[in-house]
mmCIF file of C-alpha atoms in Angstrom:
data_model
loop_
_atom_site.group_PDB
_atom_site.id
_atom_site.type_symbol
_atom_site.label_atom_id
_atom_site.label_comp_id
_atom_site.label_asym_id
_atom_site.label_seq_id
_atom_site.Cartn_x
_atom_site.Cartn_y
_atom_site.Cartn_z
ATOM 1 C CA MET I 3 -49.729 -7.792 -101.960
ATOM 2 C CA ASP I 4 -49.368 -8.951 -98.393
ATOM 3 C CA PHE I 5 -52.085 -11.271 -97.108
ATOM 4 C CA THR I 6 -50.584 -11.583 -93.624
ATOM 5 C CA LEU I 7 -52.956 -10.476 -90.886
ATOM 6 C CA THR I 8 -51.685 -7.834 -88.491
ATOM 7 C CA GLU I 9 -51.498 -8.605 -84.782
ATOM 8 C CA GLU I 10 -54.622 -6.517 -84.194
ATOM 9 C CA GLN I 11 -56.542 -8.339 -86.925
ATOM 10 C CA GLN I 12 -55.515 -11.695 -85.483
ATOM 11 C CA ARG I 13 -56.558 -10.540 -82.014
ATOM 12 C CA ILE I 14 -60.032 -9.516 -83.190
ATOM 13 C CA ARG I 15 -60.422 -12.747 -85.193
ATOM 14 C CA ASP I 16 -59.396 -14.844 -82.203
ATOM 15 C CA ARG I 17 -61.745 -12.984 -79.860
ATOM 16 C CA ALA I 18 -64.636 -13.456 -82.274
ATOM 17 C CA ARG I 19 -63.755 -17.124 -82.733
ATOM 18 C CA ALA I 20 -63.588 -17.774 -78.991
ATOM 19 C CA PHE I 21 -66.902 -16.003 -78.425
ATOM 20 C CA THR I 22 -68.536 -17.958 -81.252
ATOM 21 C CA GLU I 23 -67.308 -21.286 -79.883
ATOM 22 C CA ALA I 24 -68.385 -20.497 -76.326
ATOM 23 C CA GLU I 25 -71.587 -18.461 -76.732
ATOM 24 C CA ILE I 26 -73.048 -18.987 -80.219
ATOM 25 C CA ILE I 27 -72.452 -22.533 -81.481
ATOM 26 C CA PRO I 28 -73.725 -24.319 -78.333
ATOM 27 C CA HIS I 29 -77.152 -22.656 -78.730
ATOM 28 C CA ALA I 30 -77.459 -22.442 -82.528
ATOM 29 C CA ARG I 31 -79.323 -25.712 -83.100
ATOM 30 C CA GLU I 32 -81.923 -25.139 -80.378
ATOM 31 C CA ASN I 33 -82.448 -21.477 -81.239
ATOM 32 C CA ASP I 34 -83.024 -22.455 -84.862
ATOM 33 C CA ALA I 35 -85.475 -25.234 -83.972
ATOM 34 C CA ARG I 36 -87.457 -22.988 -81.631
ATOM 35 C CA GLU I 37 -87.204 -19.829 -83.748
ATOM 36 C CA ARG I 38 -85.836 -18.127 -80.637
ATOM 37 C CA PHE I 39 -84.125 -14.762 -80.900
ATOM 38 C CA PRO I 40 -80.816 -14.914 -78.934
ATOM 39 C CA ALA I 41 -81.164 -11.602 -77.098
ATOM 40 C CA GLU I 42 -78.765 -12.677 -74.363
ATOM 41 C CA THR I 43 -76.076 -13.548 -76.913
ATOM 42 C CA ILE I 44 -76.351 -10.142 -78.572
ATOM 43 C CA ARG I 45 -76.113 -8.445 -75.193
ATOM 44 C CA LYS I 46 -72.979 -10.438 -74.362
ATOM 45 C CA MET I 47 -71.453 -9.477 -77.716
ATOM 46 C CA GLY I 48 -71.920 -5.844 -76.800
ATOM 47 C CA GLU I 49 -70.321 -6.389 -73.412
ATOM 48 C CA ALA I 50 -67.401 -8.161 -75.101
ATOM 49 C CA GLY I 51 -66.812 -5.179 -77.394
ATOM 50 C CA LEU I 52 -67.795 -7.072 -80.545
ATOM 51 C CA LEU I 53 -70.566 -4.751 -81.746
ATOM 52 C CA GLY I 54 -68.584 -1.550 -82.195
ATOM 53 C CA GLY I 55 -67.346 -2.293 -85.706
ATOM 54 C CA VAL I 56 -65.577 0.540 -87.499
ATOM 55 C CA ILE I 57 -67.292 3.267 -85.448
ATOM 56 C CA PRO I 58 -64.674 5.537 -83.763
ATOM 57 C CA ARG I 59 -64.095 5.145 -80.044
ATOM 58 C CA GLU I 60 -65.332 8.664 -79.344
ATOM 59 C CA TYR I 61 -68.820 7.374 -80.177
ATOM 60 C CA GLY I 62 -68.404 4.128 -78.251
ATOM 61 C CA GLY I 63 -67.289 2.070 -81.252
ATOM 62 C CA GLY I 64 -64.601 -0.529 -81.777
ATOM 63 C CA ALA I 65 -62.487 1.594 -84.159
ATOM 64 C CA MET I 66 -61.841 -1.503 -86.316
ATOM 65 C CA GLU I 67 -60.676 -1.324 -89.874
ATOM 66 C CA TRP I 68 -62.633 -3.210 -92.538
ATOM 67 C CA VAL I 69 -60.535 -6.385 -92.722
ATOM 68 C CA SER I 70 -61.122 -6.936 -89.011
ATOM 69 C CA ASP I 71 -64.818 -6.252 -89.561
ATOM 70 C CA ALA I 72 -64.882 -8.983 -92.223
ATOM 71 C CA LEU I 73 -63.031 -11.462 -90.018
ATOM 72 C CA LEU I 74 -65.547 -10.938 -87.226
ATOM 73 C CA PHE I 75 -68.496 -11.544 -89.558
ATOM 74 C CA GLU I 76 -66.807 -14.668 -90.934
ATOM 75 C CA GLU I 77 -66.341 -16.152 -87.478
ATOM 76 C CA VAL I 78 -69.901 -15.416 -86.384
ATOM 77 C CA GLY I 79 -71.264 -16.606 -89.736
ATOM 78 C CA ARG I 80 -69.529 -19.941 -89.279
ATOM 79 C CA GLY I 81 -71.317 -20.347 -85.952
ATOM 80 C CA ASP I 82 -74.821 -19.090 -86.689
ATOM 81 C CA SER I 83 -76.007 -16.942 -89.579
ATOM 82 C CA SER I 84 -79.006 -15.800 -87.545
ATOM 83 C CA VAL I 85 -76.674 -14.037 -85.120
ATOM 84 C CA ARG I 86 -74.527 -12.754 -87.972
ATOM 85 C CA THR I 87 -77.604 -11.285 -89.681
ATOM 86 C CA THR I 88 -78.678 -9.559 -86.480
ATOM 87 C CA ILE I 89 -75.316 -7.896 -85.981
ATOM 88 C CA SER I 90 -74.885 -7.137 -89.698
ATOM 89 C CA VAL I 91 -77.975 -4.954 -89.524
ATOM 90 C CA GLN I 92 -76.924 -3.475 -86.179
ATOM 91 C CA VAL I 93 -73.365 -2.675 -87.287
ATOM 92 C CA SER I 94 -73.442 -2.274 -91.081
ATOM 93 C CA LEU I 95 -76.860 -0.777 -91.747
ATOM 94 C CA VAL I 96 -77.742 1.123 -88.579
ATOM 95 C CA GLN I 97 -74.575 2.274 -86.816
ATOM 96 C CA GLN I 98 -72.657 3.124 -89.973
ATOM 97 C CA VAL I 99 -75.596 5.051 -91.442
ATOM 98 C CA ILE I 100 -75.963 7.111 -88.279
ATOM 99 C CA PHE I 101 -72.207 7.742 -88.185
ATOM 100 C CA ARG I 102 -72.084 8.888 -91.807
ATOM 101 C CA TRP I 103 -75.351 10.804 -92.076
ATOM 102 C CA GLY I 104 -76.414 11.648 -88.548
ATOM 103 C CA SER I 105 -76.089 14.975 -86.794
ATOM 104 C CA GLU I 106 -73.665 15.260 -83.906
ATOM 105 C CA GLU I 107 -76.595 15.064 -81.507
ATOM 106 C CA GLN I 108 -77.903 11.886 -83.191
ATOM 107 C CA LYS I 109 -74.465 10.284 -83.069
ATOM 108 C CA ARG I 110 -73.985 11.077 -79.379
ATOM 109 C CA ARG I 111 -77.459 9.894 -78.483
ATOM 110 C CA TYR I 112 -77.652 6.604 -80.378
ATOM 111 C CA LEU I 113 -74.210 5.268 -81.279
ATOM 112 C CA PRO I 114 -72.767 4.488 -77.802
ATOM 113 C CA PRO I 115 -75.747 2.375 -76.638
ATOM 114 C CA LEU I 116 -75.984 0.685 -80.044
ATOM 115 C CA CYS I 117 -72.297 -0.239 -79.919
ATOM 116 C CA ARG I 118 -72.728 -1.608 -76.393
ATOM 117 C CA GLY I 119 -75.750 -3.663 -77.402
ATOM 118 C CA GLU I 120 -77.987 -1.746 -75.011
ATOM 119 C CA LEU I 121 -80.122 -0.618 -77.961
ATOM 120 C CA LEU I 122 -80.962 -2.644 -81.063
ATOM 121 C CA GLY I 123 -81.613 -1.100 -84.451
ATOM 122 C CA CYS I 124 -83.327 -2.022 -87.698
ATOM 123 C CA PHE I 125 -83.223 -0.732 -91.269
ATOM 124 C CA ALA I 126 -86.763 -0.239 -92.579
ATOM 125 C CA LEU I 127 -86.569 0.095 -96.351
ATOM 126 C CA THR I 128 -88.402 -2.901 -97.904
ATOM 127 C CA GLU I 129 -92.159 -2.651 -98.419
ATOM 128 C CA PRO I 130 -94.825 -5.055 -99.726
ATOM 129 C CA GLY I 131 -94.599 -3.325 -103.111
ATOM 130 C CA ALA I 132 -90.920 -2.320 -103.055
ATOM 131 C CA GLY I 133 -88.206 -4.951 -102.704
ATOM 132 C CA SER I 134 -85.478 -4.811 -105.342
ATOM 133 C CA ASP I 135 -87.042 -1.525 -106.474
ATOM 134 C CA ALA I 136 -85.874 0.566 -103.545
ATOM 135 C CA ALA I 137 -87.052 3.739 -105.269
ATOM 136 C CA GLY I 138 -90.615 2.404 -105.281
ATOM 137 C CA ILE I 139 -91.342 2.963 -101.593
ATOM 138 C CA ALA I 140 -94.794 4.317 -100.775
ATOM 139 C CA THR I 141 -94.419 5.230 -97.081
ATOM 140 C CA ARG I 142 -95.232 8.931 -96.618
ATOM 141 C CA ALA I 143 -93.692 11.551 -94.350
ATOM 142 C CA GLU I 144 -95.447 14.884 -93.879
ATOM 143 C CA ARG I 145 -94.333 17.983 -92.011
ATOM 144 C CA ARG I 146 -97.035 18.729 -89.476
ATOM 145 C CA ASP I 147 -97.280 20.564 -86.150
ATOM 146 C CA GLY I 148 -93.556 21.188 -85.876
ATOM 147 C CA GLY I 149 -92.548 17.598 -86.576
ATOM 148 C CA TRP I 150 -93.035 14.717 -89.008
ATOM 149 C CA VAL I 151 -95.922 12.274 -89.369
ATOM 150 C CA LEU I 152 -95.195 8.891 -90.963
ATOM 151 C CA ASN I 153 -97.734 6.585 -92.600
ATOM 152 C CA GLY I 154 -96.877 3.333 -94.347
ATOM 153 C CA THR I 155 -95.963 -0.337 -94.116
ATOM 154 C CA LYS I 156 -92.589 -2.065 -94.153
ATOM 155 C CA THR I 157 -91.961 -5.798 -94.401
ATOM 156 C CA TRP I 158 -89.173 -8.365 -94.039
ATOM 157 C CA ILE I 159 -87.347 -6.065 -91.642
ATOM 158 C CA THR I 160 -84.534 -7.829 -89.777
ATOM 159 C CA ASN I 161 -84.601 -6.919 -86.057
ATOM 160 C CA GLY I 162 -87.913 -5.162 -86.736
ATOM 161 C CA GLY I 163 -89.725 -6.711 -83.789
ATOM 162 C CA VAL I 164 -86.921 -6.273 -81.250
ATOM 163 C CA ALA I 165 -85.411 -2.936 -82.302
ATOM 164 C CA ASP I 166 -85.407 0.155 -80.111
ATOM 165 C CA VAL I 167 -84.697 2.479 -83.012
ATOM 166 C CA ALA I 168 -85.524 2.150 -86.716
ATOM 167 C CA ILE I 169 -84.076 3.899 -89.737
ATOM 168 C CA VAL I 170 -87.223 4.461 -91.798
ATOM 169 C CA PHE I 171 -87.280 5.552 -95.437
ATOM 170 C CA ALA I 172 -90.246 7.545 -96.695
ATOM 171 C CA ARG I 173 -91.410 9.893 -99.429
ATOM 172 C CA THR I 174 -91.926 13.510 -98.457
ATOM 173 C CA SER I 175 -93.222 14.445 -101.892
ATOM 174 C CA PRO I 176 -94.295 11.699 -104.326
ATOM 175 C CA ALA I 177 -94.170 14.121 -107.254
ATOM 176 C CA ALA I 178 -90.497 14.863 -106.603
ATOM 177 C CA GLY I 179 -89.294 11.318 -107.380
ATOM 178 C CA HIS I 180 -85.911 10.470 -105.854
ATOM 179 C CA ASP I 181 -85.587 14.042 -104.615
ATOM 180 C CA GLY I 182 -88.596 13.496 -102.392
ATOM 181 C CA THR I 183 -87.221 10.623 -100.304
ATOM 182 C CA ALA I 184 -85.854 10.983 -96.800
ATOM 183 C CA ALA I 185 -84.564 8.853 -93.922
ATOM 184 C CA PHE I 186 -85.745 9.159 -90.336
ATOM 185 C CA LEU I 187 -84.510 7.880 -86.977
ATOM 186 C CA VAL I 188 -87.677 6.587 -85.345
ATOM 187 C CA GLU I 189 -87.798 5.264 -81.813
ATOM 188 C CA THR I 190 -90.011 2.199 -81.905
ATOM 189 C CA LYS I 191 -91.988 3.250 -78.826
ATOM 190 C CA SER I 192 -93.271 6.259 -80.754
ATOM 191 C CA PRO I 193 -97.098 6.469 -80.899
ATOM 192 C CA GLY I 194 -98.451 4.935 -84.099
ATOM 193 C CA PHE I 195 -95.496 2.551 -84.576
ATOM 194 C CA SER I 196 -96.337 -1.173 -84.385
ATOM 195 C CA THR I 197 -94.747 -4.459 -85.493
ATOM 196 C CA SER I 198 -95.780 -8.044 -86.199
ATOM 197 C CA GLU I 199 -93.251 -10.889 -86.229
ATOM 198 C CA ILE I 200 -92.788 -13.010 -89.368
ATOM 199 C CA ARG I 201 -92.317 -16.674 -88.479
ATOM 200 C CA GLY I 202 -92.033 -19.937 -90.418
ATOM 201 C CA LYS I 203 -88.990 -18.877 -92.458
ATOM 202 C CA LEU I 204 -86.872 -21.397 -94.352
ATOM 203 C CA GLY I 205 -83.686 -20.180 -92.677
ATOM 204 C CA LEU I 206 -82.371 -17.546 -90.258
ATOM 205 C CA ARG I 207 -85.022 -18.868 -87.924
ATOM 206 C CA ALA I 208 -83.371 -17.397 -84.829
ATOM 207 C CA SER I 209 -83.158 -13.970 -86.433
ATOM 208 C CA ASN I 210 -86.061 -11.634 -85.721
ATOM 209 C CA THR I 211 -87.931 -10.578 -88.854
ATOM 210 C CA ALA I 212 -91.026 -8.388 -88.729
ATOM 211 C CA GLY I 213 -93.468 -6.225 -90.545
ATOM 212 C CA ILE I 214 -93.826 -2.600 -89.438
ATOM 213 C CA VAL I 215 -96.936 -0.453 -89.655
ATOM 214 C CA MET I 216 -96.876 3.294 -89.078
ATOM 215 C CA LYS I 217 -100.232 5.019 -88.649
ATOM 216 C CA GLU I 218 -99.983 8.709 -87.911
ATOM 217 C CA CYS I 219 -96.609 7.978 -86.316
ATOM 218 C CA ARG I 220 -95.356 11.292 -84.973
ATOM 219 C CA VAL I 221 -91.639 11.984 -84.637
ATOM 220 C CA PRO I 222 -89.801 15.231 -83.831
ATOM 221 C CA VAL I 223 -88.254 17.394 -86.507
ATOM 222 C CA GLY I 224 -84.830 16.234 -85.275
ATOM 223 C CA ALA I 225 -85.624 12.670 -86.358
ATOM 224 C CA LEU I 226 -84.676 13.534 -89.948
ATOM 225 C CA LEU I 227 -81.418 11.807 -90.926
ATOM 226 C CA GLY I 228 -79.426 13.888 -93.381
ATOM 227 C CA THR I 229 -81.630 16.146 -95.484
ATOM 228 C CA VAL I 230 -84.814 15.725 -97.475
ATOM 229 C CA GLY I 231 -83.939 14.300 -100.876
ATOM 230 C CA GLU I 232 -81.022 12.192 -99.638
ATOM 231 C CA GLY I 233 -83.081 9.154 -98.643
ATOM 232 C CA LEU I 234 -82.347 6.968 -101.659
ATOM 233 C CA ARG I 235 -78.681 7.927 -101.611
ATOM 234 C CA ILE I 236 -78.478 6.956 -97.928
ATOM 235 C CA ALA I 237 -80.239 3.651 -98.591
ATOM 236 C CA LEU I 238 -78.036 2.615 -101.512
ATOM 237 C CA GLY I 239 -74.852 3.625 -99.695
ATOM 238 C CA ALA I 240 -75.937 1.616 -96.666
ATOM 239 C CA LEU I 241 -76.598 -1.451 -98.813
ATOM 240 C CA ASP I 242 -72.952 -1.420 -99.946
ATOM 241 C CA ASN I 243 -71.986 -1.942 -96.308
ATOM 242 C CA GLY I 244 -74.775 -4.444 -95.724
ATOM 243 C CA ARG I 245 -73.673 -6.544 -98.700
ATOM 244 C CA PHE I 246 -70.147 -6.563 -97.370
ATOM 245 C CA GLY I 247 -71.329 -8.077 -94.088
ATOM 246 C CA VAL I 248 -73.428 -10.677 -95.913
ATOM 247 C CA ALA I 249 -70.481 -11.675 -98.112
ATOM 248 C CA ALA I 250 -68.164 -12.058 -95.122
ATOM 249 C CA GLY I 251 -70.795 -14.088 -93.301
ATOM 250 C CA CYS I 252 -71.111 -16.405 -96.316
ATOM 251 C CA VAL I 253 -67.354 -16.994 -96.124
ATOM 252 C CA GLY I 254 -68.090 -18.288 -92.635
ATOM 253 C CA ILE I 255 -70.733 -20.677 -93.995
ATOM 254 C CA LEU I 256 -68.265 -21.920 -96.612
ATOM 255 C CA ARG I 257 -65.649 -22.519 -93.955
ATOM 256 C CA GLY I 258 -68.164 -24.296 -91.776
ATOM 257 C CA CYS I 259 -69.038 -26.620 -94.650
ATOM 258 C CA VAL I 260 -65.382 -27.485 -95.309
ATOM 259 C CA GLU I 261 -64.680 -28.107 -91.633
ATOM 260 C CA ALA I 262 -67.817 -30.201 -91.081
ATOM 261 C CA CYS I 263 -67.164 -32.340 -94.163
ATOM 262 C CA THR I 264 -63.498 -32.807 -93.289
ATOM 263 C CA ALA I 265 -64.306 -34.069 -89.798
ATOM 264 C CA TYR I 266 -67.178 -36.284 -90.953
ATOM 265 C CA THR I 267 -65.442 -37.942 -93.889
ATOM 266 C CA ARG I 268 -62.347 -38.724 -91.858
ATOM 267 C CA SER I 269 -64.394 -40.508 -89.193
ATOM 268 C CA ARG I 270 -67.057 -42.163 -91.373
ATOM 269 C CA THR I 271 -66.208 -45.560 -92.885
ATOM 270 C CA GLN I 272 -67.926 -47.179 -95.887
ATOM 271 C CA PHE I 273 -66.886 -50.285 -97.835
ATOM 272 C CA GLY I 274 -64.061 -50.717 -95.348
ATOM 273 C CA ARG I 275 -62.484 -47.345 -96.158
ATOM 274 C CA PRO I 276 -62.738 -43.798 -94.757
ATOM 275 C CA LEU I 277 -65.268 -41.732 -96.687
ATOM 276 C CA ALA I 278 -62.500 -39.170 -97.189
ATOM 277 C CA SER I 279 -60.695 -41.582 -99.535
ATOM 278 C CA PHE I 280 -63.497 -41.638 -102.139
ATOM 279 C CA GLN I 281 -62.680 -39.619 -105.246
ATOM 280 C CA LEU I 282 -66.124 -38.094 -105.727
ATOM 281 C CA VAL I 283 -66.204 -37.010 -102.078
ATOM 282 C CA GLN I 284 -62.844 -35.299 -102.499
ATOM 283 C CA ASP I 285 -64.198 -33.645 -105.655
ATOM 284 C CA MET I 286 -67.025 -31.984 -103.691
ATOM 285 C CA ILE I 287 -64.803 -30.908 -100.815
ATOM 286 C CA ALA I 288 -62.148 -29.567 -103.185
ATOM 287 C CA ARG I 289 -64.722 -27.357 -104.880
ATOM 288 C CA MET I 290 -65.881 -26.067 -101.491
ATOM 289 C CA ALA I 291 -62.302 -25.261 -100.502
ATOM 290 C CA VAL I 292 -61.606 -23.348 -103.729
ATOM 291 C CA ASP I 293 -64.852 -21.401 -103.408
ATOM 292 C CA LEU I 294 -63.963 -20.588 -99.797
ATOM 293 C CA GLU I 295 -60.601 -19.086 -100.719
ATOM 294 C CA ALA I 296 -62.006 -17.206 -103.724
ATOM 295 C CA ALA I 297 -64.871 -15.751 -101.690
ATOM 296 C CA ARG I 298 -62.564 -14.691 -98.868
ATOM 297 C CA LEU I 299 -60.201 -12.932 -101.266
ATOM 298 C CA LEU I 300 -63.097 -11.060 -102.894
ATOM 299 C CA VAL I 301 -64.237 -9.895 -99.451
ATOM 300 C CA LEU I 302 -60.720 -8.849 -98.450
ATOM 301 C CA ARG I 303 -60.292 -6.893 -101.692
ATOM 302 C CA ALA I 304 -63.490 -4.959 -100.934
ATOM 303 C CA ALA I 305 -62.279 -4.451 -97.355
ATOM 304 C CA GLU I 306 -58.980 -3.017 -98.539
ATOM 305 C CA LEU I 307 -60.759 -0.542 -100.817
ATOM 306 C CA LYS I 308 -62.971 0.493 -97.909
ATOM 307 C CA ASN I 309 -59.871 1.001 -95.763
ATOM 308 C CA ARG I 310 -58.481 3.312 -98.448
ATOM 309 C CA GLY I 311 -61.740 5.231 -98.676
ATOM 310 C CA GLU I 312 -62.104 4.280 -102.344
ATOM 311 C CA ARG I 313 -65.327 3.478 -104.188
ATOM 312 C CA ASN I 314 -66.100 -0.238 -103.857
ATOM 313 C CA THR I 315 -69.639 -0.788 -105.167
ATOM 314 C CA LEU I 316 -68.411 -3.133 -107.919
ATOM 315 C CA GLU I 317 -66.068 -5.127 -105.693
ATOM 316 C CA THR I 318 -68.629 -5.431 -102.888
ATOM 317 C CA SER I 319 -71.342 -6.611 -105.282
ATOM 318 C CA MET I 320 -68.939 -9.171 -106.758
ATOM 319 C CA ALA I 321 -68.075 -10.447 -103.286
ATOM 320 C CA LYS I 322 -71.715 -10.672 -102.217
ATOM 321 C CA TYR I 323 -72.838 -12.366 -105.428
ATOM 322 C CA PHE I 324 -70.050 -14.941 -105.511
ATOM 323 C CA ALA I 325 -69.927 -15.710 -101.789
ATOM 324 C CA SER I 326 -73.696 -16.165 -101.421
ATOM 325 C CA GLU I 327 -74.039 -18.433 -104.447
ATOM 326 C CA ALA I 328 -70.922 -20.388 -103.433
ATOM 327 C CA ALA I 329 -72.315 -20.865 -99.915
ATOM 328 C CA VAL I 330 -75.481 -22.443 -101.353
ATOM 329 C CA ARG I 331 -73.392 -24.767 -103.547
ATOM 330 C CA ALA I 332 -71.138 -25.754 -100.667
ATOM 331 C CA ALA I 333 -74.003 -26.418 -98.263
ATOM 332 C CA THR I 334 -75.815 -28.515 -100.864
ATOM 333 C CA ASP I 335 -72.704 -30.647 -101.378
ATOM 334 C CA ALA I 336 -72.071 -30.794 -97.625
ATOM 335 C CA ILE I 337 -75.485 -32.386 -97.104
ATOM 336 C CA GLN I 338 -74.699 -34.857 -99.887
ATOM 337 C CA VAL I 339 -71.399 -35.747 -98.238
ATOM 338 C CA HIS I 340 -73.153 -36.374 -94.920
ATOM 339 C CA GLY I 341 -75.865 -38.443 -96.580
ATOM 340 C CA ALA I 342 -78.983 -39.069 -94.509
ATOM 341 C CA TYR I 343 -77.289 -37.552 -91.444
ATOM 342 C CA GLY I 344 -76.875 -34.292 -93.339
ATOM 343 C CA TYR I 345 -80.608 -34.185 -93.942
ATOM 344 C CA SER I 346 -81.274 -33.867 -90.202
ATOM 345 C CA ASN I 347 -80.274 -31.193 -87.732
ATOM 346 C CA ALA I 348 -77.914 -33.615 -86.019
ATOM 347 C CA HIS I 349 -75.267 -31.836 -88.118
ATOM 348 C CA PRO I 350 -75.155 -28.104 -88.923
ATOM 349 C CA VAL I 351 -74.938 -28.510 -92.705
ATOM 350 C CA GLU I 352 -78.709 -28.539 -93.301
ATOM 351 C CA ARG I 353 -78.934 -25.247 -91.391
ATOM 352 C CA TYR I 354 -76.070 -23.869 -93.460
ATOM 353 C CA LEU I 355 -78.093 -24.525 -96.618
ATOM 354 C CA ARG I 356 -81.283 -22.965 -95.285
ATOM 355 C CA ASP I 357 -79.403 -19.934 -93.992
ATOM 356 C CA ALA I 358 -77.293 -19.519 -97.126
ATOM 357 C CA LYS I 359 -80.263 -19.336 -99.474
ATOM 358 C CA VAL I 360 -81.533 -16.013 -98.170
ATOM 359 C CA ALA I 361 -78.090 -14.491 -98.761
ATOM 360 C CA THR I 362 -78.844 -14.756 -102.496
ATOM 361 C CA ILE I 363 -82.018 -12.708 -101.919
ATOM 362 C CA TYR I 364 -81.647 -10.000 -99.279
ATOM 363 C CA GLU I 365 -79.437 -6.916 -99.528
ATOM 364 C CA GLY I 366 -80.040 -7.191 -103.292
ATOM 365 C CA THR I 367 -80.732 -10.485 -105.064
ATOM 366 C CA SER I 368 -78.058 -12.267 -107.086
ATOM 367 C CA GLN I 369 -79.823 -11.005 -110.205
ATOM 368 C CA ILE I 370 -79.631 -7.416 -108.959
ATOM 369 C CA GLN I 371 -75.935 -7.897 -108.122
ATOM 370 C CA LYS I 372 -75.271 -9.033 -111.700
ATOM 371 C CA LEU I 373 -77.033 -5.943 -113.035
ATOM 372 C CA ILE I 374 -74.964 -3.722 -110.731
ATOM 373 C CA ILE I 375 -71.779 -5.465 -111.887
ATOM 374 C CA GLY I 376 -72.843 -5.158 -115.531
ATOM 375 C CA GLU I 377 -73.577 -1.458 -115.197
ATOM 376 C CA GLN I 378 -70.238 -0.801 -113.470
ATOM 377 C CA ILE I 379 -68.347 -2.597 -116.249
ATOM 378 C CA LEU I 380 -70.367 -1.495 -119.288
ATOM 379 C CA GLY I 381 -71.468 1.955 -118.191
ATOM 380 C CA VAL I 382 -75.025 1.150 -119.301
ATOM 381 C CA ARG I 383 -77.900 0.816 -116.835
ATOM 382 C CA ALA I 384 -79.995 -2.270 -117.586
ATOM 383 C CA PHE I 385 -82.967 -1.199 -115.460
ATOM 384 C CA VAL I 386 -84.512 2.114 -114.467
#
């Protein structure tokens, strides 16, 4: 095992770090307070070549391997999880799905502008009655007049209100079960497609989240992604990549907590001594540091399997479960270390906690991750 980063991996990490320091961190507090989507930041990321991910250069991508992808998400996650969430959906759930399942025409049409940040995408799977139960979607797709007509409602869709193109999952035949699901590439300006922004969230306040309503939304026959019957397979495969991005972003939150607490406790004096010299303070920071290294190694193991083209559902679920829960623990302790100051937005640690919590919920809750891990180990499915 060699944990040394290659020159290319270091270069990508350093570019992402410099961009985060210059363009993301200075605006994170205000964007969070105002629930303002940082459209300009996302555009600049595209211009800087930081949105191409693992997509090949022939489609406008960055041709990264998966370790570099993880390092980028870690750096951005340390700066602002709202931005990291936006690009996780753009890169992990939208671009990679189109690259894997799209036709050559779909790839040529959508991937280059998505990788440049000229188009934004969203992944419309969750519905009011279908969250963890991805197979329970009720949105309908009917073949009609030489195309498809979509009817249904989606909710809690990241980028939903700002996206130019949506990957929408629907049932083409309710009686066919899983075999009746399909995925569609829907341009959000299509007639019958409307959105409503969801505000007042606990965290990720600068990330756009929306509900989507489709009423007689007509799309061409070429909007079908893959084939009819592959919808659930596409969705679950995409979530493996989405969970990877979330896990790497949580490593960034963990690192942010360690760095913030280190700086604060060295400068803060109580009882005539630096706060860093108190045993119980060191106890909390030590636990954060161990969780940080463990989470990063779990992410890098999943990345290495992805680089090899090997199945990584178990390893990715482990990384997402551990990193998200560890980020919540670390942020909770980081607020405690900062005391009353940590309870205000004068320091980033309170935002780290609010942002970390949703990582235990979206892209599959921690409970769902444990069931996935259990099934992979035991060979017995605990839920239908």
